[in-house]
């Protein structure tokens, strides 16, 4: 589809169907990459490309990250537009999680109850290219392995490998390590 939201929802529906049909138990889907020059002018109040907006402290429109056409009145205006695009991405994930929750399994639980969905970003601050303090959402019940509905704050130096190892061990408890760690997160446990 030419409409980006329609495309996004089609892809998320396909992932939902693949899980529901048990055609796969793992998928990876990138909503947009960090160098995306996709215009988000279809979001009310937004001008410019995703990548340019991520460098919100430079509002002149004259940096190498900008399109050379769009400029913003101030860094605050540009940051607010960046946040509108981020919110748009979050709404797509909410749609996906809602679809998973609507589908009932034979035992009465939902597909979301039996899934572990990780949503996050490779950067916490696109302007500074900072990968510290990454915002990450873990949704679903993992078939009873994840206690959901809460916020967990970790130390800034906590490795994402610990999260990945804990998710891998839900599938195969014999996995010893992921990346640089042998220590899984116990905080997810149900």
Coordinates of N, CA, C and O in Angstrom, one line a residue:
X1 N 0.8 -1.2 0.0 CA 0.0 0.0 0.0 C 0.9 1.3 0.0 O 1.9 1.3 0.6
X2 N 0.4 2.3 -0.7 CA 1.1 3.6 -0.7 C 1.0 4.3 0.7 O 1.9 5.0 1.1
X3 N -0.2 4.1 1.3 CA -0.4 4.7 2.7 C 0.5 3.9 3.7 O 0.3 2.7 3.9
X4 N 1.3 4.7 4.4 CA 2.3 4.0 5.3 C 1.6 3.4 6.5 O 2.1 2.3 6.9
X5 N 0.6 4.0 7.0 CA -0.1 3.3 8.1 C -0.8 2.1 7.7 O -0.7 1.1 8.4
X6 N -1.4 2.1 6.5 CA -2.0 0.9 6.0 C -0.9 -0.2 5.8 O -1.2 -1.4 6.1
X7 N 0.2 0.1 5.2 CA 1.3 -0.8 5.1 C 1.7 -1.4 6.4 O 1.9 -2.6 6.6
X8 N 1.9 -0.5 7.4 CA 2.4 -0.9 8.7 C 1.4 -1.9 9.3 O 1.8 -2.9 9.9
X9 N 0.1 -1.6 9.3 CA -0.9 -2.4 9.9 C -1.0 -3.8 9.1 O -1.2 -4.8 9.8
X10 N -0.8 -3.7 7.8 CA -0.8 -5.0 7.1 C 0.3 -5.9 7.5 O 0.1 -7.1 7.7
X11 N 1.5 -5.3 7.7 CA 2.6 -6.1 8.2 C 2.4 -6.7 9.6 O 2.7 -7.8 9.9
X12 N 1.8 -5.9 10.5 CA 1.5 -6.3 11.8 C 0.4 -7.4 11.8 O 0.5 -8.3 12.6
X13 N -0.5 -7.3 11.0 CA -1.6 -8.3 10.8 C -1.0 -9.6 10.3 O -1.4 -10.7 10.8
X14 N 0.0 -9.5 9.4 CA 0.6 -10.7 8.9 C 1.4 -11.4 10.0 O 1.4 -12.7 10.1
X15 N 2.1 -10.6 10.9 CA 2.8 -11.2 12.0 C 1.8 -11.9 13.0 O 2.1 -13.0 13.4
X16 N 0.7 -11.2 13.2 CA -0.3 -11.8 14.1 C -0.8 -13.1 13.5 O -0.9 -14.1 14.3
X17 N -1.1 -13.1 12.3 CA -1.6 -14.4 11.6 C -0.5 -15.5 11.7 O -0.9 -16.7 11.9
X18 N 0.7 -15.1 11.5 CA 1.8 -16.1 11.5 C 1.9 -16.7 12.9 O 2.1 -17.9 13.1
X19 N 1.7 -15.9 14.0 CA 1.7 -16.4 15.4 C 0.5 -17.3 15.6 O 0.6 -18.4 16.2
X20 N -0.6 -16.8 15.2 CA -1.9 -17.5 15.4 C -1.9 -18.9 14.8 O -2.4 -19.9 15.3
X21 N -1.4 -18.9 13.5 CA -1.3 -20.2 12.8 C -0.2 -21.1 13.2 O 0.0 -22.2 12.8
X22 N 0.6 -20.6 14.2 CA 1.9 -21.3 14.6 C 2.8 -21.6 13.4 O 3.5 -22.6 13.4
X23 N 2.8 -20.6 12.5 CA 3.7 -20.8 11.3 C 5.1 -20.3 11.7 O 6.1 -20.7 11.1
X24 N 5.2 -19.5 12.8 CA 6.5 -19.1 13.3 C 6.2 -18.8 14.8 O 5.1 -18.5 15.2
X25 N 7.3 -18.8 15.5 CA 7.2 -18.4 16.9 C 8.1 -17.2 17.2 O 8.2 -16.7 18.3
X26 N 8.8 -16.8 16.1 CA 9.8 -15.6 16.3 C 9.6 -14.8 15.0 O 9.5 -15.2 13.9
X27 N 9.5 -13.5 15.3 CA 9.6 -12.5 14.1 C 10.3 -11.3 14.6 O 10.5 -11.0 15.8
X28 N 10.8 -10.6 13.6 CA 11.5 -9.3 13.8 C 11.0 -8.3 12.8 O 10.9 -8.7 11.6
X29 N 10.6 -7.2 13.3 CA 10.0 -6.2 12.4 C 10.5 -4.8 12.8 O 10.3 -4.4 13.9
X30 N 11.1 -4.1 11.9 CA 11.6 -2.8 12.2 C 10.6 -1.7 11.6 O 10.3 -1.7 10.4
X31 N 10.1 -0.9 12.5 CA 9.1 0.0 12.1 C 9.7 1.1 11.2 O 9.0 1.5 10.3
X32 N 10.9 1.5 11.5 CA 11.6 2.4 10.7 C 13.1 2.4 11.2 O 13.3 2.2 12.3
X33 N 14.0 2.6 10.3 CA 15.4 2.5 10.7 C 15.9 3.9 11.0 O 15.3 4.9 10.6
X34 N 17.0 4.0 11.8 CA 17.5 5.3 12.3 C 17.9 6.3 11.2 O 17.9 7.5 11.4
X35 N 18.2 5.8 10.0 CA 18.6 6.7 8.9 C 17.4 7.0 8.0 O 17.6 7.5 6.9
X36 N 16.2 6.7 8.4 CA 15.0 6.8 7.5 C 14.8 8.3 7.1 O 14.8 9.2 8.0
X37 N 14.7 8.5 5.8 CA 14.3 9.8 5.3 C 12.9 9.8 4.9 O 12.5 10.6 4.0
X38 N 12.1 9.0 5.6 CA 10.6 9.0 5.3 C 10.0 10.3 5.9 O 10.3 10.7 7.0
X39 N 9.2 10.9 5.0 CA 8.5 12.1 5.5 C 7.3 11.6 6.3 O 6.6 10.7 5.9
X40 N 7.1 12.3 7.4 CA 6.0 12.0 8.3 C 5.0 13.1 8.3 O 4.2 13.3 9.2
X41 N 4.9 13.8 7.1 CA 3.9 14.9 7.0 C 2.5 14.4 7.1 O 1.6 15.2 7.2
X42 N 2.3 13.1 7.0 CA 0.9 12.5 7.1 C 0.4 12.6 8.5 O -0.7 12.4 8.8
X43 N 1.3 12.8 9.5 CA 1.0 12.9 10.9 C 0.7 14.4 11.1 O 1.5 15.3 10.8
X44 N -0.5 14.7 11.6 CA -0.9 16.2 11.8 C 0.1 16.9 12.6 O 0.5 16.4 13.7
X45 N 0.6 18.0 12.1 CA 1.5 18.9 12.9 C 3.0 18.5 12.6 O 3.8 19.1 13.3
X46 N 3.3 17.6 11.7 CA 4.7 17.2 11.5 C 5.1 17.6 10.1 O 4.4 17.5 9.1
X47 N 6.4 18.1 10.1 CA 7.0 18.5 8.8 C 8.4 17.9 8.9 O 9.1 18.0 9.9
X48 N 8.8 17.3 7.8 CA 10.2 16.8 7.7 C 10.3 15.3 7.8 O 9.3 14.6 7.9
X49 N 11.5 14.8 7.7 CA 11.8 13.4 7.7 C 12.1 12.9 9.1 O 12.5 13.7 10.0
X50 N 11.9 11.6 9.3 CA 12.1 11.0 10.6 C 13.6 11.2 11.1 O 13.8 11.6 12.3
X51 N 14.6 11.0 10.3 CA 15.9 11.2 10.7 C 16.2 12.7 11.0 O 16.8 13.0 12.1
X52 N 15.8 13.6 10.2 CA 16.0 15.0 10.5 C 15.3 15.4 11.8 O 15.9 16.1 12.7
X53 N 14.1 14.9 12.1 CA 13.4 15.2 13.3 C 14.2 14.6 14.5 O 14.1 15.2 15.6
X54 N 14.9 13.5 14.4 CA 15.6 12.9 15.5 C 16.7 13.8 16.0 O 17.1 13.7 17.1
X55 N 17.2 14.7 15.1 CA 18.2 15.7 15.5 C 17.5 17.0 15.8 O 17.8 18.0 15.2
X56 N 16.7 16.9 16.8 CA 15.8 18.0 17.1 C 16.4 19.2 17.7 O 15.8 20.3 17.7
X57 N 17.6 19.2 18.1 CA 18.3 20.3 18.7 C 18.8 21.3 17.6 O 19.1 22.5 17.9
X58 N 18.8 20.9 16.3 CA 19.2 21.7 15.2 C 17.9 22.0 14.4 O 17.5 21.2 13.6
X59 N 17.4 23.2 14.5 CA 16.1 23.5 13.9 C 16.3 24.4 12.6 O 15.3 24.6 12.0
X60 N 17.5 24.7 12.2 CA 17.7 25.6 11.1 C 17.3 24.9 9.8 O 16.9 25.6 8.8
X61 N 17.4 23.6 9.7 CA 17.1 22.9 8.4 C 18.3 22.9 7.5 O 18.3 22.4 6.4
X62 N 19.5 23.3 8.0 CA 20.7 23.4 7.2 C 21.8 22.4 7.6 O 22.9 22.5 7.1
X63 N 21.5 21.4 8.4 CA 22.5 20.4 8.7 C 22.5 19.3 7.7 O 21.5 19.2 6.9
X64 N 23.5 18.4 7.7 CA 23.6 17.3 6.7 C 22.4 16.3 7.0 O 22.1 15.5 6.1
X65 N 21.8 16.3 8.1 CA 20.7 15.4 8.4 C 19.3 15.9 7.9 O 18.4 15.2 7.9
X66 N 19.3 17.2 7.5 CA 18.0 17.8 7.1 C 17.9 17.6 5.5 O 18.9 17.3 4.8
X67 N 16.7 17.9 5.0 CA 16.4 17.8 3.6 C 16.8 19.0 2.8 O 16.7 19.0 1.6
X68 N 17.2 20.1 3.5 CA 17.5 21.3 2.8 C 16.3 22.2 2.4 O 16.5 23.2 1.9
X69 N 15.1 21.7 2.7 CA 13.9 22.4 2.4 C 13.1 22.8 3.7 O 12.7 23.9 3.8
X70 N 13.1 21.8 4.6 CA 12.3 22.0 5.8 C 13.1 22.7 6.9 O 14.2 22.3 7.1
X71 N 12.5 23.7 7.5 CA 13.1 24.2 8.7 C 12.0 24.4 9.8 O 10.8 24.3 9.5
X72 N 12.4 24.5 11.0 CA 11.5 24.6 12.1 C 11.8 25.9 12.9 O 12.9 26.4 12.9
X73 N 10.8 26.4 13.6 CA 10.9 27.6 14.3 C 11.8 27.6 15.5 O 12.4 28.6 15.8
X74 N 12.0 26.5 16.1 CA 12.8 26.3 17.3 C 13.1 24.9 17.5 O 12.4 24.0 17.0
X75 N 14.1 24.6 18.3 CA 14.4 23.2 18.7 C 13.2 22.6 19.4 O 12.9 21.4 19.2
X76 N 12.4 23.4 20.2 CA 11.3 22.9 20.9 C 10.2 22.4 19.9 O 9.5 21.4 20.1
X77 N 10.0 23.2 18.8 CA 9.0 22.9 17.8 C 9.4 21.6 17.1 O 8.5 20.7 16.9
X78 N 10.6 21.5 16.8 CA 11.1 20.3 16.1 C 11.0 19.0 17.1 O 10.6 18.0 16.6
X79 N 11.4 19.2 18.3 CA 11.3 18.1 19.3 C 9.8 17.7 19.5 O 9.6 16.5 19.5
X80 N 8.9 18.6 19.5 CA 7.5 18.3 19.6 C 7.0 17.4 18.4 O 6.3 16.5 18.6
X81 N 7.5 17.8 17.2 CA 7.2 17.0 16.0 C 7.8 15.6 16.1 O 7.2 14.6 15.7
X82 N 9.0 15.6 16.5 CA 9.7 14.3 16.7 C 8.9 13.4 17.7 O 8.6 12.2 17.4
X83 N 8.4 14.0 18.8 CA 7.6 13.2 19.7 C 6.2 12.8 19.1 O 5.7 11.7 19.5
X84 N 5.7 13.6 18.2 CA 4.4 13.2 17.5 C 4.7 11.9 16.6 O 3.8 11.0 16.6
X85 N 5.8 11.9 16.0 CA 6.2 10.7 15.2 C 6.4 9.5 16.1 O 5.9 8.4 15.8
X86 N 7.1 9.7 17.2 CA 7.3 8.6 18.2 C 6.0 8.1 18.7 O 5.7 6.9 18.8
X87 N 5.1 9.0 19.0 CA 3.7 8.6 19.4 C 3.0 7.8 18.3 O 2.3 6.8 18.6
X88 N 3.1 8.2 17.1 CA 2.5 7.5 16.0 C 3.0 6.0 15.9 O 2.3 5.1 15.8
X89 N 4.4 5.9 16.1 CA 4.9 4.5 16.2 C 4.3 3.7 17.3 O 4.0 2.5 17.2
X90 N 4.2 4.4 18.5 CA 3.6 3.7 19.6 C 2.2 3.2 19.4 O 1.8 2.1 19.8
X91 N 1.4 4.0 18.6 CA 0.0 3.7 18.3 C 0.0 2.4 17.4 O -0.9 1.6 17.5
X92 N 1.0 2.2 16.6 CA 1.1 1.0 15.7 C 1.3 -0.2 16.6 O 0.7 -1.2 16.4
X93 N 2.2 -0.1 17.6 CA 2.5 -1.2 18.5 C 1.2 -1.5 19.3 O 0.9 -2.6 19.6
X94 N 0.5 -0.4 19.8 CA -0.7 -0.6 20.5 C -1.7 -1.4 19.7 O -2.4 -2.3 20.2
X95 N -1.8 -1.1 18.4 CA -2.7 -1.8 17.5 C -2.3 -3.3 17.4 O -3.2 -4.1 17.5
X96 N -1.0 -3.6 17.3 CA -0.5 -4.9 17.2 C -0.8 -5.7 18.5 O -1.4 -6.8 18.5
X97 N -0.6 -5.1 19.6 CA -0.8 -5.8 20.9 C -2.3 -6.0 21.1 O -2.7 -7.1 21.6
X98 N -3.1 -5.0 20.6 CA -4.6 -5.2 20.7 C -5.1 -6.4 19.8 O -6.0 -7.1 20.2
X99 N -4.5 -6.5 18.7 CA -4.8 -7.7 17.8 C -4.5 -9.0 18.5 O -5.3 -9.9 18.4
X100 N -3.3 -9.1 19.1 CA -2.9 -10.3 19.8 C -3.8 -10.6 20.9 O -4.1 -11.7 21.2
X101 N -4.2 -9.5 21.6 CA -5.1 -9.7 22.8 C -6.5 -10.2 22.4 O -7.2 -10.9 23.1
X102 N -7.0 -9.8 21.2 CA -8.3 -10.2 20.7 C -8.4 -11.7 20.3 O -9.5 -12.2 20.4
X103 N -7.3 -12.3 20.0 CA -7.4 -13.7 19.5 C -7.3 -14.6 20.7 O -6.3 -14.6 21.5
X104 N -8.3 -15.4 20.9 CA -8.4 -16.3 22.0 C -7.9 -17.7 21.6 O -8.2 -18.2 20.5
X105 N -7.1 -18.3 22.5 CA -6.6 -19.6 22.3 C -7.6 -20.6 22.8 O -8.6 -20.3 23.5
X106 N -7.3 -21.9 22.6 CA -8.3 -23.0 23.0 C -8.5 -23.0 24.5 O -9.6 -23.3 24.9
X107 N -7.5 -22.6 25.3 CA -7.7 -22.6 26.7 C -8.3 -21.4 27.3 O -8.5 -21.2 28.5
X108 N -8.7 -20.4 26.4 CA -9.3 -19.2 26.9 C -8.4 -18.0 27.0 O -8.8 -16.9 27.2
X109 N -7.1 -18.3 27.1 CA -6.1 -17.2 27.2 C -6.0 -16.6 25.8 O -6.5 -17.1 24.8
X110 N -5.3 -15.4 25.8 CA -5.2 -14.7 24.5 C -3.8 -15.0 23.9 O -2.9 -15.5 24.5
X111 N -3.7 -14.7 22.6 CA -2.4 -14.9 21.9 C -1.4 -14.0 22.6 O -0.2 -14.4 22.7
X112 N -1.8 -12.9 23.1 CA -0.9 -12.0 23.8 C -0.4 -12.6 25.1 O 0.8 -12.5 25.4
X113 N -1.3 -13.3 25.8 CA -0.9 -14.0 27.0 C 0.2 -15.0 26.8 O 1.0 -15.3 27.7
X114 N 0.2 -15.5 25.6 CA 1.2 -16.6 25.2 C 2.4 -16.1 24.4 O 3.1 -16.9 23.8
X115 N 2.5 -14.8 24.3 CA 3.6 -14.2 23.5 C 4.5 -13.3 24.4 O 4.1 -12.9 25.5
X116 N 5.7 -13.1 23.9 CA 6.6 -12.1 24.5 C 7.1 -11.2 23.4 O 7.8 -11.6 22.5
X117 N 6.6 -10.0 23.5 CA 6.9 -9.0 22.5 C 7.8 -7.9 23.1 O 7.6 -7.4 24.1
X118 N 8.9 -7.7 22.4 CA 9.9 -6.7 22.8 C 9.8 -5.5 21.8 O 9.9 -5.7 20.6
X119 N 9.6 -4.3 22.3 CA 9.5 -3.1 21.4 C 10.5 -2.1 22.0 O 10.4 -1.8 23.2
X120 N 11.4 -1.6 21.2 CA 12.3 -0.6 21.7 C 13.0 0.1 20.6 O 12.6 0.1 19.4
X121 N 14.1 0.7 20.9 CA 14.9 1.5 20.0 C 16.4 1.3 20.2 O 16.8 0.9 21.3
X122 N 17.1 1.5 19.2 CA 18.6 1.3 19.3 C 19.2 2.6 19.9 O 20.4 2.6 20.2
X123 N 18.4 3.6 19.9 CA 18.9 4.9 20.5 C 17.9 5.5 21.5 O 16.7 5.4 21.3
X124 N 18.5 6.0 22.6 CA 17.6 6.7 23.5 C 17.5 8.2 23.2 O 16.4 8.8 23.4
X125 N 18.5 8.7 22.6 CA 18.5 10.1 22.1 C 19.1 10.2 20.7 O 20.3 10.0 20.6
X126 N 18.3 10.3 19.7 CA 18.7 10.3 18.4 C 19.6 11.5 18.1 O 20.5 11.4 17.2
X127 N 19.5 12.6 18.8 CA 20.3 13.8 18.5 C 21.8 13.5 18.9 O 22.7 13.8 18.2
X128 N 21.9 12.8 20.0 CA 23.3 12.5 20.5 C 23.8 11.2 20.2 O 24.9 10.8 20.5
X129 N 23.0 10.4 19.5 CA 23.3 9.0 19.1 C 23.6 8.2 20.4 O 24.5 7.3 20.4
X130 N 22.9 8.4 21.4 CA 23.1 7.8 22.7 C 22.3 6.5 22.8 O 21.1 6.4 22.5
X131 N 23.1 5.4 23.2 CA 22.4 4.1 23.4 C 22.3 3.8 24.9 O 22.1 2.6 25.2
X132 N 22.4 4.8 25.7 CA 22.3 4.6 27.2 C 20.9 4.8 27.6 O 20.2 5.7 27.0
X133 N 20.4 4.0 28.6 CA 19.1 4.2 29.1 C 18.0 4.0 28.0 O 17.1 4.9 27.9
X134 N 18.1 2.9 27.3 CA 17.2 2.7 26.2 C 15.8 2.4 26.7 O 15.6 1.6 27.6
X135 N 14.8 3.0 26.1 CA 13.4 2.7 26.5 C 13.0 1.4 25.8 O 13.2 1.2 24.6
X136 N 12.5 0.4 26.6 CA 12.1 -0.9 26.1 C 10.8 -1.3 26.7 O 10.6 -1.1 27.9
X137 N 9.9 -1.8 25.9 CA 8.7 -2.4 26.3 C 8.7 -3.9 26.1 O 9.0 -4.3 25.0
X138 N 8.4 -4.6 27.2 CA 8.2 -6.1 27.0 C 6.7 -6.3 27.3 O 6.2 -5.9 28.4
X139 N 6.0 -6.8 26.3 CA 4.5 -7.0 26.5 C 4.2 -8.5 26.3 O 4.9 -9.2 25.7
X140 N 3.1 -8.8 26.9 CA 2.6 -10.2 26.8 C 3.0 -11.0 28.1 O 3.7 -10.5 28.9
X141 N 2.4 -12.2 28.2 CA 2.6 -13.0 29.3 C 3.7 -14.1 29.2 O 4.0 -14.7 30.2
X142 N 4.2 -14.3 28.0 CA 5.2 -15.3 27.8 C 4.7 -16.7 28.2 O 5.5 -17.5 28.7
X143 N 3.4 -17.0 28.1 CA 2.9 -18.2 28.5 C 3.0 -18.4 30.0 O 3.1 -19.6 30.5
X144 N 2.9 -17.4 30.7 CA 3.0 -17.4 32.2 C 4.4 -17.1 32.8 O 4.6 -17.1 34.0
X145 N 5.3 -16.9 31.9 CA 6.7 -16.6 32.3 C 7.0 -15.2 32.6 O 8.0 -14.9 33.3
X146 N 6.1 -14.3 32.2 CA 6.3 -12.8 32.4 C 5.2 -12.3 33.3 O 4.0 -12.5 33.0
X147 N 5.6 -11.6 34.3 CA 4.6 -10.8 35.1 C 4.6 -9.4 34.6 O 5.5 -8.6 34.6
X148 N 3.4 -9.1 33.9 CA 3.3 -7.8 33.2 C 2.6 -6.8 34.1 O 2.3 -7.0 35.2
X149 N 2.4 -5.6 33.4 CA 1.7 -4.5 34.1 C 2.4 -3.7 35.1 O 1.9 -3.2 36.0
X150 N 3.7 -3.6 34.9 CA 4.6 -2.8 35.8 C 5.7 -2.2 35.1 O 6.1 -2.6 34.0
X151 N 6.3 -1.2 35.7 CA 7.5 -0.6 35.2 C 8.7 -1.0 36.0 O 8.6 -1.0 37.3
X152 N 9.8 -1.4 35.4 CA 11.0 -1.8 36.0 C 12.1 -0.9 35.6 O 12.3 -0.7 34.4
X153 N 12.7 -0.3 36.6 CA 13.8 0.7 36.3 C 15.1 0.0 36.6 O 15.3 -0.5 37.8
X154 N 16.0 -0.1 35.6 CA 17.3 -0.8 35.8 C 18.4 0.3 35.9 O 18.2 1.4 35.5
X155 N 19.5 -0.1 36.4 CA 20.7 0.7 36.4 C 21.0 1.1 35.0 O 20.8 0.2 34.1
X156 N 21.6 2.2 34.8 CA 21.9 2.7 33.4 C 22.9 1.7 32.7 O 22.8 1.6 31.5
X157 N 23.7 1.0 33.4 CA 24.7 0.2 32.8 C 24.2 -1.3 32.6 O 25.0 -2.2 32.3
X158 N 22.9 -1.5 32.8 CA 22.4 -2.9 32.6 C 22.4 -3.2 31.1 O 22.0 -2.5 30.3
X159 N 23.0 -4.4 30.8 CA 23.1 -4.8 29.5 C 21.8 -5.4 28.9 O 21.1 -6.1 29.6
X160 N 21.5 -5.0 27.7 CA 20.4 -5.6 27.0 C 20.5 -7.1 26.8 O 19.5 -7.8 26.6
X161 N 21.7 -7.6 26.8 CA 22.0 -9.0 26.7 C 21.3 -9.8 27.8 O 20.8 -10.9 27.6
X162 N 21.1 -9.2 28.9 CA 20.4 -9.9 30.0 C 19.0 -10.1 29.7 O 18.4 -11.1 30.0
X163 N 18.3 -9.1 29.1 CA 17.0 -9.2 28.6 C 16.8 -10.3 27.6 O 16.0 -11.2 27.7
X164 N 17.7 -10.3 26.6 CA 17.7 -11.3 25.5 C 17.9 -12.7 26.1 O 17.2 -13.6 25.6
X165 N 18.8 -12.8 27.0 CA 19.1 -14.1 27.6 C 17.9 -14.6 28.4 O 17.5 -15.8 28.3
X166 N 17.2 -13.8 29.1 CA 16.0 -14.2 29.9 C 14.9 -14.6 28.9 O 14.2 -15.6 29.2
X167 N 14.7 -13.9 27.8 CA 13.7 -14.4 26.8 C 14.1 -15.7 26.1 O 13.2 -16.5 26.0
X168 N 15.4 -15.8 25.8 CA 15.8 -17.1 25.2 C 15.6 -18.3 26.2 O 15.2 -19.4 25.7
X169 N 15.9 -18.1 27.4 CA 15.7 -19.1 28.4 C 14.3 -19.5 28.6 O 14.0 -20.6 29.1
X170 N 13.3 -18.7 28.3 CA 11.9 -19.1 28.3 C 11.6 -20.2 27.3 O 10.7 -21.0 27.5
X171 N 12.4 -20.2 26.2 CA 12.2 -21.2 25.2 C 13.1 -22.4 25.4 O 12.7 -23.5 25.2
X172 N 14.4 -22.1 25.8 CA 15.3 -23.2 26.1 C 16.1 -22.9 27.3 O 17.1 -22.1 27.3
X173 N 15.8 -23.5 28.5 CA 16.5 -23.2 29.7 C 18.0 -23.6 29.7 O 18.7 -23.1 30.6
X174 N 18.4 -24.3 28.7 CA 19.8 -24.8 28.7 C 20.7 -23.8 28.1 O 21.9 -23.9 28.1
X175 N 20.2 -22.7 27.5 CA 21.1 -21.7 26.9 C 21.9 -21.0 28.0 O 21.3 -20.5 29.0
X176 N 23.2 -21.0 27.8 CA 24.1 -20.6 28.9 C 24.4 -19.1 28.9 O 24.6 -18.5 29.9
X177 N 24.5 -18.5 27.7 CA 24.9 -17.1 27.6 C 24.3 -16.5 26.4 O 24.0 -17.1 25.4
X178 N 24.3 -15.1 26.4 CA 23.9 -14.4 25.2 C 24.8 -13.1 25.3 O 24.9 -12.4 26.3
X179 N 25.5 -12.8 24.2 CA 26.4 -11.7 24.2 C 27.5 -11.9 25.3 O 28.1 -12.9 25.4
X180 N 27.6 -10.9 26.1 CA 28.7 -10.9 27.1 C 28.2 -11.4 28.5 O 28.9 -11.4 29.5
X181 N 26.9 -11.9 28.6 CA 26.4 -12.2 29.9 C 26.0 -13.7 30.0 O 25.6 -14.3 29.1
X182 N 26.0 -14.2 31.2 CA 25.5 -15.4 31.6 C 24.3 -15.3 32.6 O 23.8 -16.2 33.1
X183 N 24.1 -14.0 32.9 CA 23.0 -13.7 33.9 C 21.8 -13.1 33.3 O 21.8 -12.1 32.7
X184 N 20.7 -13.9 33.4 CA 19.4 -13.5 32.8 C 18.7 -12.6 33.8 O 19.1 -12.6 35.0
X185 N 17.8 -11.8 33.4 CA 17.0 -10.9 34.3 C 16.0 -11.8 35.0 O 15.3 -12.6 34.4
X186 N 16.0 -11.6 36.3 CA 14.9 -12.4 37.1 C 13.7 -11.5 37.2 O 12.7 -12.0 37.6
X187 N 13.8 -10.2 36.9 CA 12.7 -9.3 37.2 C 11.5 -9.5 36.3 O 10.4 -9.1 36.6
X188 N 11.7 -10.2 35.2 CA 10.5 -10.5 34.3 C 9.6 -11.6 34.8 O 8.5 -11.7 34.4
X189 N 10.2 -12.5 35.6 CA 9.5 -13.7 36.0 C 8.1 -13.5 36.6 O 7.9 -12.6 37.4
X190 N 7.2 -14.4 36.2 CA 5.8 -14.3 36.7 C 5.6 -14.9 38.0 O 6.3 -15.3 38.8

